[in-house]
PDB file of C-alpha atoms in Angstrom:
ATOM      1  CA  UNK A  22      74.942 106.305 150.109  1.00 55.00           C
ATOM      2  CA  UNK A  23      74.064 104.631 146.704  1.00 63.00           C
ATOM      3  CA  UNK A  24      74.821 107.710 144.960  1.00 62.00           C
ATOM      4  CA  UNK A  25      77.957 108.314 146.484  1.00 63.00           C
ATOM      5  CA  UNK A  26      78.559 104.759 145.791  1.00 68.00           C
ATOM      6  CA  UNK A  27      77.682 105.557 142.095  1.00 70.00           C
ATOM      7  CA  UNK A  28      80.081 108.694 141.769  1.00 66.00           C
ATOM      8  CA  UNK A  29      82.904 107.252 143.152  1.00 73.00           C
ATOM      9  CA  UNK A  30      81.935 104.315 140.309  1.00 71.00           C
ATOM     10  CA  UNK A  31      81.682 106.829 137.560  1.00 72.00           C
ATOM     11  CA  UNK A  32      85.124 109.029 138.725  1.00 78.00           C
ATOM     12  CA  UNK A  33      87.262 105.321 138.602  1.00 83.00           C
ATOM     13  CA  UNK A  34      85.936 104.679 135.371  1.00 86.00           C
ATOM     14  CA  UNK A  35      86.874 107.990 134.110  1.00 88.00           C
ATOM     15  CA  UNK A  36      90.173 107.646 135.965  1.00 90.00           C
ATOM     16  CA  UNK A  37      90.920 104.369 134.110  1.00 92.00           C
ATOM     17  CA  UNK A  38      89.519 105.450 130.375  1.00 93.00           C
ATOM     18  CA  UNK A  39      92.168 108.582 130.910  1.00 93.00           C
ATOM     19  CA  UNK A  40      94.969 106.379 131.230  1.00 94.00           C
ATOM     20  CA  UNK A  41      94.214 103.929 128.508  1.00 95.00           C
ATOM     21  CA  UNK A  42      93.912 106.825 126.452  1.00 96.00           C
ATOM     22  CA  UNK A  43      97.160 108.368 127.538  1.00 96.00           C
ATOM     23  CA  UNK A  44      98.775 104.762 126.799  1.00 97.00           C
ATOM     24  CA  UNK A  45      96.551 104.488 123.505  1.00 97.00           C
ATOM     25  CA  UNK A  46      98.337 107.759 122.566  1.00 97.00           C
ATOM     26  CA  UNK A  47     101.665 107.139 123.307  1.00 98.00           C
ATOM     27  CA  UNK A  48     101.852 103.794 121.533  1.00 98.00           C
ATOM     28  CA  UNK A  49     100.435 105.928 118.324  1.00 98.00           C
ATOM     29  CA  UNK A  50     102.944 108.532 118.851  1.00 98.00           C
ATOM     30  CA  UNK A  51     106.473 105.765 118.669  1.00 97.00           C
ATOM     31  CA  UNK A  52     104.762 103.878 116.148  1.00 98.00           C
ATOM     32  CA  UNK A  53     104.596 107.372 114.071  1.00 97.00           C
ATOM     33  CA  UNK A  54     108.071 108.335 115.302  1.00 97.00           C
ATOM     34  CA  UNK A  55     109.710 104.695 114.501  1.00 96.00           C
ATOM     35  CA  UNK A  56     107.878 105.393 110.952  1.00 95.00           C
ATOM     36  CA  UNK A  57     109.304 108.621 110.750  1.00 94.00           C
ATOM     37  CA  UNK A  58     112.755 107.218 111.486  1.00 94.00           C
ATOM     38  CA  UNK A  59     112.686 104.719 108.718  1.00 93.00           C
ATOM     39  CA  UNK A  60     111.335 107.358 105.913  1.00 93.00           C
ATOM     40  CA  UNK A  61     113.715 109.783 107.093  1.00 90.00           C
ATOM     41  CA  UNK A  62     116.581 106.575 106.848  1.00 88.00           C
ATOM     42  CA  UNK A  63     115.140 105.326 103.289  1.00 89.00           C
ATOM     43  CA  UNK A  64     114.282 108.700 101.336  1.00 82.00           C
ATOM     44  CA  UNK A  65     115.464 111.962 102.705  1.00 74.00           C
ATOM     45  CA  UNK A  66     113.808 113.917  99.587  1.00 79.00           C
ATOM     46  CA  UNK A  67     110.274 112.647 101.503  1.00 82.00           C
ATOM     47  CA  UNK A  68     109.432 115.721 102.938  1.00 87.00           C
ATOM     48  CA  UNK A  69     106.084 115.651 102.883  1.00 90.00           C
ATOM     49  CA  UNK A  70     105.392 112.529 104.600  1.00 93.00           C
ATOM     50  CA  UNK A  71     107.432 113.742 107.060  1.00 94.00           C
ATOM     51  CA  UNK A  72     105.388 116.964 107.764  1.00 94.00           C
ATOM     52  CA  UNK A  73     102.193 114.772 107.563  1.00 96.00           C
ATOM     53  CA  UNK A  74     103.681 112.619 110.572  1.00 97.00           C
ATOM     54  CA  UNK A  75     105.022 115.735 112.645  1.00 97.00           C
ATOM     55  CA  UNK A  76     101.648 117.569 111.706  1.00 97.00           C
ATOM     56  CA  UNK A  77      99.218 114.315 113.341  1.00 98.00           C
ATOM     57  CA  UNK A  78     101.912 113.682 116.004  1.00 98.00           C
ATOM     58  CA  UNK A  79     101.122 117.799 117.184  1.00 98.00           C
ATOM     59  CA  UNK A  80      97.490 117.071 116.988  1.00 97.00           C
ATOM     60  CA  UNK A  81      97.632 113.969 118.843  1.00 97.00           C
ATOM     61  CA  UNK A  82      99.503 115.592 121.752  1.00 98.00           C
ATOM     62  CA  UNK A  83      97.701 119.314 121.111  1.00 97.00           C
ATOM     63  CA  UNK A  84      94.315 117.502 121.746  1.00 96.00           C
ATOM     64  CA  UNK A  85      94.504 114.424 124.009  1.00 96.00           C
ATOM     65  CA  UNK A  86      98.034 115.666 126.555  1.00 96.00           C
ATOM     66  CA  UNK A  87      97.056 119.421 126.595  1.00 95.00           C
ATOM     67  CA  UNK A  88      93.406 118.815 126.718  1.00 92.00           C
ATOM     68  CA  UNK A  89      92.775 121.957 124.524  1.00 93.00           C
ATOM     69  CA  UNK A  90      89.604 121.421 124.769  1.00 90.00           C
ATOM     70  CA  UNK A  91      89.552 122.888 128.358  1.00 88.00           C
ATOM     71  CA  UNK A  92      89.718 126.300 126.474  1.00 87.00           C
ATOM     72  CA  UNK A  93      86.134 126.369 125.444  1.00 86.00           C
ATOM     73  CA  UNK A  94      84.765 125.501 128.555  1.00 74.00           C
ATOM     74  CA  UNK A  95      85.026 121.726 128.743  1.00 55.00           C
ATOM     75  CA  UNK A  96      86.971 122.015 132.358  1.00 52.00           C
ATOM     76  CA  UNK A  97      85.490 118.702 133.727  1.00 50.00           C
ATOM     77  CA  UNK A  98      87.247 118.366 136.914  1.00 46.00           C
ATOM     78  CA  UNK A  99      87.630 121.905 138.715  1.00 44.00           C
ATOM     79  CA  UNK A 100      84.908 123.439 141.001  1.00 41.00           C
ATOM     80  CA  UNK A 101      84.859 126.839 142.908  1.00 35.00           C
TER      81      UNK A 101
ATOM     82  CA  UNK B   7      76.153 141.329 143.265  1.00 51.00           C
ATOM     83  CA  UNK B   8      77.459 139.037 146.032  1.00 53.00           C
ATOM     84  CA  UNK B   9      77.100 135.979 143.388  1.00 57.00           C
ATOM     85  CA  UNK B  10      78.950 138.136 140.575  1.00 58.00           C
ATOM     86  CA  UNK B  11      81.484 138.744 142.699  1.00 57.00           C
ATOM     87  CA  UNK B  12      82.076 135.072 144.106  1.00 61.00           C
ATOM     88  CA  UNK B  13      81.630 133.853 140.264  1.00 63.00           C
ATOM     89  CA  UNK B  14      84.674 136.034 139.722  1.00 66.00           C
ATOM     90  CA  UNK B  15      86.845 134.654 142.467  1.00 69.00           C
ATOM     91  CA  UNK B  16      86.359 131.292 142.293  1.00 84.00           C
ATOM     92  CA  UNK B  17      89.181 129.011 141.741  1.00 81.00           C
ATOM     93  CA  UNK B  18      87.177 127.706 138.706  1.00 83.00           C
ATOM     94  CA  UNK B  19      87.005 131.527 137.343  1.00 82.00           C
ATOM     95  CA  UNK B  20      90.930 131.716 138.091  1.00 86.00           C
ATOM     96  CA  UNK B  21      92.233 128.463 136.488  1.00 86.00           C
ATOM     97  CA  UNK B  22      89.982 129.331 133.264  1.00 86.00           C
ATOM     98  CA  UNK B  23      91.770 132.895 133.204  1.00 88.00           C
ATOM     99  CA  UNK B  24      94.926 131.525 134.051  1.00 90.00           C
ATOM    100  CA  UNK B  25      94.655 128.591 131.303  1.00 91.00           C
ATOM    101  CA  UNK B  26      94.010 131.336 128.605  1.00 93.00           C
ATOM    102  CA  UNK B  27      97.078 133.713 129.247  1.00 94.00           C
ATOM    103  CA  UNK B  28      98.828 130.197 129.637  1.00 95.00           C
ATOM    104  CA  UNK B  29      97.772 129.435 125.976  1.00 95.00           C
ATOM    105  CA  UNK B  30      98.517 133.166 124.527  1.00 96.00           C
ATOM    106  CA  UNK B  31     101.837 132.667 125.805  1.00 96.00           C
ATOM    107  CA  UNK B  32     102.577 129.524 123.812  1.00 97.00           C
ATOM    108  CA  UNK B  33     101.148 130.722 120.623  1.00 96.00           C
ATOM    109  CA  UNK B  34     103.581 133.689 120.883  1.00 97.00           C
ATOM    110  CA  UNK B  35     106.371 131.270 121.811  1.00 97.00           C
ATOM    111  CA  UNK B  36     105.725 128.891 118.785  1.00 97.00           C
ATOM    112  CA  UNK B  37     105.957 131.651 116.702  1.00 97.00           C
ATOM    113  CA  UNK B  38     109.522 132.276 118.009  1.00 96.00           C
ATOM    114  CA  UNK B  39     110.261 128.077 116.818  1.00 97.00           C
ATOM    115  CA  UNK B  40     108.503 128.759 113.681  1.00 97.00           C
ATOM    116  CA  UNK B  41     110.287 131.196 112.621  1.00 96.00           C
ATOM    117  CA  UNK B  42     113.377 129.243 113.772  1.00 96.00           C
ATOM    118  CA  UNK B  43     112.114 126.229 111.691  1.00 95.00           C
ATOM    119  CA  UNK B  44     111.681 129.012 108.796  1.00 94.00           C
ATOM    120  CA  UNK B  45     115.336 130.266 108.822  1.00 93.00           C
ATOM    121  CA  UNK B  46     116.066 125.750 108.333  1.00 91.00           C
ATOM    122  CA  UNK B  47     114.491 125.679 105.281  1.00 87.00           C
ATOM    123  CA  UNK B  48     115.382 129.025 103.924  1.00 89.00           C
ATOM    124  CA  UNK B  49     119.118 128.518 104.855  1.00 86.00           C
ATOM    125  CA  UNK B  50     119.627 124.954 103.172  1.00 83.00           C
ATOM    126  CA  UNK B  51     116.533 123.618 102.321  1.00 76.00           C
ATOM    127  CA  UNK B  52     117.341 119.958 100.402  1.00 81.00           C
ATOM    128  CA  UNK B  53     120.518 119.756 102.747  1.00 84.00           C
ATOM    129  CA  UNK B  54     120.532 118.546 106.737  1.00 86.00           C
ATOM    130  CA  UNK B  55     123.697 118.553 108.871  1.00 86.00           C
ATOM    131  CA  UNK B  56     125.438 114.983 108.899  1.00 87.00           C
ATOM    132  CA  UNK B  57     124.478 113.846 112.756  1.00 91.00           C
ATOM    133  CA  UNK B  58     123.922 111.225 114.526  1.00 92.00           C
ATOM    134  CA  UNK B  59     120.685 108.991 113.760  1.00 93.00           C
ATOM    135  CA  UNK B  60     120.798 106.960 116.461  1.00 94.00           C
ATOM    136  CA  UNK B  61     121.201 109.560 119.322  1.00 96.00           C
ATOM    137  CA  UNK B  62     118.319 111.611 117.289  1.00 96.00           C
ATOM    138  CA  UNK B  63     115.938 108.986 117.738  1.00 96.00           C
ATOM    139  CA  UNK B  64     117.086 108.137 121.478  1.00 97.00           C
ATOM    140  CA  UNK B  65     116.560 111.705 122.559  1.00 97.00           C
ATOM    141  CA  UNK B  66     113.441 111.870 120.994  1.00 97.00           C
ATOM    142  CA  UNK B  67     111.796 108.700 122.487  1.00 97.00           C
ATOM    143  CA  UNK B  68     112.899 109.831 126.029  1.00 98.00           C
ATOM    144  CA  UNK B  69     111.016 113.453 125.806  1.00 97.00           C
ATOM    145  CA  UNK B  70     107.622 111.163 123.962  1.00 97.00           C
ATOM    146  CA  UNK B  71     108.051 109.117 127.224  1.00 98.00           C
ATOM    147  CA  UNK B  72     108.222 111.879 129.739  1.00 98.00           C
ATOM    148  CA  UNK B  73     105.425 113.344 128.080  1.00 97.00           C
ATOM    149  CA  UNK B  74     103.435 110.335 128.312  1.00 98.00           C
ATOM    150  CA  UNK B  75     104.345 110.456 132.695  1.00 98.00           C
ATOM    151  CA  UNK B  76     103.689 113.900 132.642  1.00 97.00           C
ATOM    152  CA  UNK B  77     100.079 113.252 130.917  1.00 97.00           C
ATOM    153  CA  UNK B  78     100.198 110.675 133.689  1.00 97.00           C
ATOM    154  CA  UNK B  79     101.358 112.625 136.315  1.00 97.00           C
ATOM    155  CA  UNK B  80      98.282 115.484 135.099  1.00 96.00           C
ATOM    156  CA  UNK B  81      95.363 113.135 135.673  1.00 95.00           C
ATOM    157  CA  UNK B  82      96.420 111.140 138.699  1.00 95.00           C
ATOM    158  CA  UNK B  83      96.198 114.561 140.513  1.00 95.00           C
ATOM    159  CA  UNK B  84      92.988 115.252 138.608  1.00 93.00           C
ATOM    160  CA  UNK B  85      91.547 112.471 140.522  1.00 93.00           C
ATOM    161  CA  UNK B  86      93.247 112.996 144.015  1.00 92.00           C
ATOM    162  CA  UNK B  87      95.662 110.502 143.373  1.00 93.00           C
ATOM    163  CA  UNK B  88      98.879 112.297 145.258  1.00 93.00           C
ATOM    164  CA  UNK B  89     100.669 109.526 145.308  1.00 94.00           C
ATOM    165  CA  UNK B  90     100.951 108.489 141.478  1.00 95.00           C
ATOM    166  CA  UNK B  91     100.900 112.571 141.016  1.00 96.00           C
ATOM    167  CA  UNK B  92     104.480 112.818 142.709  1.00 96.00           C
ATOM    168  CA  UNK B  93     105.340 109.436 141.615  1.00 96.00           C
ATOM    169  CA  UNK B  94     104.810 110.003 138.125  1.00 97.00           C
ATOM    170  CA  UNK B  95     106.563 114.044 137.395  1.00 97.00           C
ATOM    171  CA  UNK B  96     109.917 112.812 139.222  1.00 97.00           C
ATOM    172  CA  UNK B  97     110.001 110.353 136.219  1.00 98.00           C
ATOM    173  CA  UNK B  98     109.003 113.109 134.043  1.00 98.00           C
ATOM    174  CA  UNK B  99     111.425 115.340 135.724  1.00 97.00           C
ATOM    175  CA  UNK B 100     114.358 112.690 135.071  1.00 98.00           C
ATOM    176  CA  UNK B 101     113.543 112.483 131.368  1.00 98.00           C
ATOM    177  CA  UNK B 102     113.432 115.904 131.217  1.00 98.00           C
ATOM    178  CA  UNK B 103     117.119 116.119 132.600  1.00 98.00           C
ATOM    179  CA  UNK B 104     118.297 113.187 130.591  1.00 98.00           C
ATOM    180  CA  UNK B 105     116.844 114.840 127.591  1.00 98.00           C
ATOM    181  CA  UNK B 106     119.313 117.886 127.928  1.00 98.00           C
ATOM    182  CA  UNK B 107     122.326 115.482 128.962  1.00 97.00           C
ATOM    183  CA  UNK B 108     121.412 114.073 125.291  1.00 97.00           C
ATOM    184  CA  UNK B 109     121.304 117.146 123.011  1.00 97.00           C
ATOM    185  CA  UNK B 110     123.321 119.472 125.218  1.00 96.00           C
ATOM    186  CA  UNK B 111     126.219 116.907 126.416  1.00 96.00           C
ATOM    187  CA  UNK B 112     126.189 114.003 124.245  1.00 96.00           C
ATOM    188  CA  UNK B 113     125.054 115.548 120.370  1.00 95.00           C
ATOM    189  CA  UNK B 114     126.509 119.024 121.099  1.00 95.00           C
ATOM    190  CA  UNK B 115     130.481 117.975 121.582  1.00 94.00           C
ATOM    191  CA  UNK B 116     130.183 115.333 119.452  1.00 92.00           C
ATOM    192  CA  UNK B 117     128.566 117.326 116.308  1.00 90.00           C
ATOM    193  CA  UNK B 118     131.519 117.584 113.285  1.00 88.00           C
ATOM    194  CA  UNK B 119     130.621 121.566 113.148  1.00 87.00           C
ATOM    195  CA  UNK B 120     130.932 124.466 115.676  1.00 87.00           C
ATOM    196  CA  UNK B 121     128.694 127.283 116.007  1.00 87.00           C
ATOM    197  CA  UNK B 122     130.442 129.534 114.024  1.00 86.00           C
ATOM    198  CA  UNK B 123     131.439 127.453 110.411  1.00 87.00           C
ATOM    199  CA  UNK B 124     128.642 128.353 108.121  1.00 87.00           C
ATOM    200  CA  UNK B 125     124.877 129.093 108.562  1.00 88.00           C
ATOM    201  CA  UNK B 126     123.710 125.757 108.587  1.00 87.00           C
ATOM    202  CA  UNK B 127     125.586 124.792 111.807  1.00 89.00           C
ATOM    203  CA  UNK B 128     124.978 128.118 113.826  1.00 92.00           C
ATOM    204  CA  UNK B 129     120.688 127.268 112.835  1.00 93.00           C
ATOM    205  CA  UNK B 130     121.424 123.708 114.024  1.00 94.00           C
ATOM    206  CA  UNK B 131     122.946 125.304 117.463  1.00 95.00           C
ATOM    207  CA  UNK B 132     120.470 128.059 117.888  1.00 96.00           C
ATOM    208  CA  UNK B 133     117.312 125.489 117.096  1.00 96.00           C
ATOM    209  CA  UNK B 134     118.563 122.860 119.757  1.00 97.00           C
ATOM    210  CA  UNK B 135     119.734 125.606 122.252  1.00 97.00           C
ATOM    211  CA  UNK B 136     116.884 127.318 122.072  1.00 97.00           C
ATOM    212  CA  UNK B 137     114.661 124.058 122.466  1.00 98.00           C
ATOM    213  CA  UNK B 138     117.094 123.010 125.146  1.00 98.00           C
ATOM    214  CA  UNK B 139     116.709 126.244 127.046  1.00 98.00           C
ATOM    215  CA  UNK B 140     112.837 126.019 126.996  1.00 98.00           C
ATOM    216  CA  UNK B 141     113.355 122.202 128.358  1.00 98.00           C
ATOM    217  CA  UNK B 142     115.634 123.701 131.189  1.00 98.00           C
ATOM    218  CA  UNK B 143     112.848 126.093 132.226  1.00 97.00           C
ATOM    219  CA  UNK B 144     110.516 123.382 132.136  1.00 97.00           C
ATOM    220  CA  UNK B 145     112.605 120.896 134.514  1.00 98.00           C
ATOM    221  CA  UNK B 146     112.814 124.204 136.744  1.00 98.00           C
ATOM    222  CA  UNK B 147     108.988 124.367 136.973  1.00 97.00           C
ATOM    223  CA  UNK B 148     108.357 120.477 137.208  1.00 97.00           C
ATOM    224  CA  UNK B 149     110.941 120.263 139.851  1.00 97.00           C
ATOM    225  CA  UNK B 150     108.852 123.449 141.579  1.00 97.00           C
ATOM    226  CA  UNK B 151     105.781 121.958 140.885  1.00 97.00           C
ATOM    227  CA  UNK B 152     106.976 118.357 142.232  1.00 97.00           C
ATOM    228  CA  UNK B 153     108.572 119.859 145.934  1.00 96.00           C
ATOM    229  CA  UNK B 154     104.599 121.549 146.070  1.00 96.00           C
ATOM    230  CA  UNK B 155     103.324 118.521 145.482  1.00 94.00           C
ATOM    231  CA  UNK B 156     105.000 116.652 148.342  1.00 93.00           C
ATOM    232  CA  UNK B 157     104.113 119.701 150.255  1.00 93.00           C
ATOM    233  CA  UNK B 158     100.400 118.838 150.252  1.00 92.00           C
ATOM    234  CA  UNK B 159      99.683 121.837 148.047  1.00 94.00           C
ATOM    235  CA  UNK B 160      97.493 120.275 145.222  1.00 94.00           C
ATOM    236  CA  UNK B 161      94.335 118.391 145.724  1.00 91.00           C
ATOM    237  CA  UNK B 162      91.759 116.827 143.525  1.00 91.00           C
ATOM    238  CA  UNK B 163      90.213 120.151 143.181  1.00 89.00           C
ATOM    239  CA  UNK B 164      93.009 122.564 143.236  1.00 90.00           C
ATOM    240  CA  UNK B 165      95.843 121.459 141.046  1.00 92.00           C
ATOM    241  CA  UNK B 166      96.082 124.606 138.451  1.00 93.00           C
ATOM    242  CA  UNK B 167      99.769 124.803 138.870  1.00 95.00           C
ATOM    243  CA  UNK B 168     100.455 120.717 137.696  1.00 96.00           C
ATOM    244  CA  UNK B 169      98.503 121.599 134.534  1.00 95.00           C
ATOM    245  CA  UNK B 170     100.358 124.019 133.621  1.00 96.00           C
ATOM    246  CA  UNK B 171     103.176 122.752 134.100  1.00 97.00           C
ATOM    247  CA  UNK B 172     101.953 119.729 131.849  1.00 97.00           C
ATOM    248  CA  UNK B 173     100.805 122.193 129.356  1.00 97.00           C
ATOM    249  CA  UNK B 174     104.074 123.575 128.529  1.00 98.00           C
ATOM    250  CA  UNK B 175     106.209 120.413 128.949  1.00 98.00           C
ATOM    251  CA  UNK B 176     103.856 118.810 125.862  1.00 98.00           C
ATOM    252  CA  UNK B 177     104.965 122.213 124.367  1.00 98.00           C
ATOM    253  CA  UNK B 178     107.901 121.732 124.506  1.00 98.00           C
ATOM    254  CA  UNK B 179     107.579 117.950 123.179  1.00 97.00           C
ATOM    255  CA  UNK B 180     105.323 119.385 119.964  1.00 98.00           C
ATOM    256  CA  UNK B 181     108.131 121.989 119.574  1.00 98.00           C
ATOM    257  CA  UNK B 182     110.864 118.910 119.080  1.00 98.00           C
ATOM    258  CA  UNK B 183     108.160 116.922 116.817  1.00 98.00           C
ATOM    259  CA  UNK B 184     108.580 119.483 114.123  1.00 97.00           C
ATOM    260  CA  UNK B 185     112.517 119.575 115.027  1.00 97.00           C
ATOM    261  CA  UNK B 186     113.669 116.198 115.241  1.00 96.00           C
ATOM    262  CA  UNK B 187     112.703 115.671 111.514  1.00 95.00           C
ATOM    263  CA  UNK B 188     113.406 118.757 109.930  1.00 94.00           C
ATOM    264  CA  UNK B 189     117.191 118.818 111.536  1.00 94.00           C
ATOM    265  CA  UNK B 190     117.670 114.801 111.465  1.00 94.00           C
ATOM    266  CA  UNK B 191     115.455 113.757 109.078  1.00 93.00           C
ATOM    267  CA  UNK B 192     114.563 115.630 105.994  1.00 91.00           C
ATOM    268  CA  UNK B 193     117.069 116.949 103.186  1.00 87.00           C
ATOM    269  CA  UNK B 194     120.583 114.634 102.266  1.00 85.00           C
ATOM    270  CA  UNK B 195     122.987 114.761 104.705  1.00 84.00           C
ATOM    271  CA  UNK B 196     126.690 116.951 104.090  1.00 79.00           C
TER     272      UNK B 196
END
């Protein structure tokens, strides 16, 4: 009963860190867009800013929205 | 042998299999918007096409957003929450469609170029179109995915379909993160 008790524990906190991450993320990802905007508005010659941005905004969404991770065998949530 | 063969049709086995010929296709497919992205810079390099900022920006924030619900949308189901799971990929669903009203009826009749003037319009067209045509397929499979999800088809255990479905809707979001800046942003407007 106790360990039940304690899984069901574990899976909410999981459940919660996932979706502070997911909102940790997204805040990162208009913060880099608003900066993007403004370089883009200020110096259009910046290019490479710009690709710097669009490269870490990929990333960002590559590793924590399409969990790419789950490639190599890091599949946390699916059983036979 | 009994074990092999269970090990090899377990829904575990098939989601892992599944996830990998998911990923092969979008490597092939970003090759398709690189070279798209390619043809930009070759075709006027220092120069963008004069549009507007503000709908740029707009569009933009709405596909980040539906991301973020469809990341939501992913691990609510993860955890058996059904609810939040439905809940969360209609609002992804209605970005996704308001998205496409943006580019395709809003920035489309309102750009000062047609298709056909000069090389750097038909690249702008065939770079949003294309985009926007990948976004269409993806409201397709979300709306799909969300009818099977009021069905009762996905559980905590067996959701393969809603991840993949959230694995080529961020796609489709990286795919505009490179575009947004090289058509909007980068290069002095003419």
């Amino acid at each position: 009963m106790d360990e039940n008790n304690n899984v069901e524990e574990q899976n909410n906190g999981e459940y919660k860190e996932q979706k502070n991450i997911g909102i940790a993320v997204f805040l990162l990802l208009v913060a880099l867009t608003i900066g993007e905007f403004f370089i883009g508005s200020i110096a259009a010659d910046w290019n490479w800013p710009l690709w710097g941005i669009a490269i870490f905004k990929a990333v960002l969404i590559i590793y924590y929205f399409m969990h790419v991770t789950r490639l190599f065998g890091n599949s946390e949530e699916e059983s036979s | 042998m009994t074990t092999q063969v269970d090990a090899h049709s377990g829904y575990k086995f098939k989601s892992d299999s599944n996830r990998l010929g998911l990923w092969l296709f979008i490597i092939s497919d970003a090759f398709v918007f690189g070279g798209l992205l390619v043809s930009r810079y070759y075709l006027f390099l220092g120069e963008r096409p004069e549009l507007n900022q503000w709908l740029g920006v707009i569009v933009t924030f709405v596909l980040l957003t539906s991301s973020f619900f469809m990341y939501r949308a992913d691990t609510d189901i993860s955890h058996g929450n059904v609810k939040g799971f439905t809940r969360n990929i209609l609002v992804t669903l209605i970005l996704g469609i308001l998205f496409l009203v943006g580019v395709v009826g809003l920035e489309w009749p309102t750009a000062p170029f047609s298709a056909g003037d000069n090389a750097m319009s038909s690249i702008f067209f065939t770079m949003t179109g294309m985009h926007a045509l990948h976004v269409l397929s993806g409201v397709i499979f979300l709306f799909i995915v969300y009818r099977n999800g009021k069905k009762g088809l996905y559980s905590k255990e067996r959701h393969f379909p809603v991840e993949a479905a959230a694995i080529y809707w961020h796609f489709v979001d990286v795919v505009w993160v490179f575009f947004y800046p090289a058509l909007y942003l980068m290069g002095n407007p003419v």
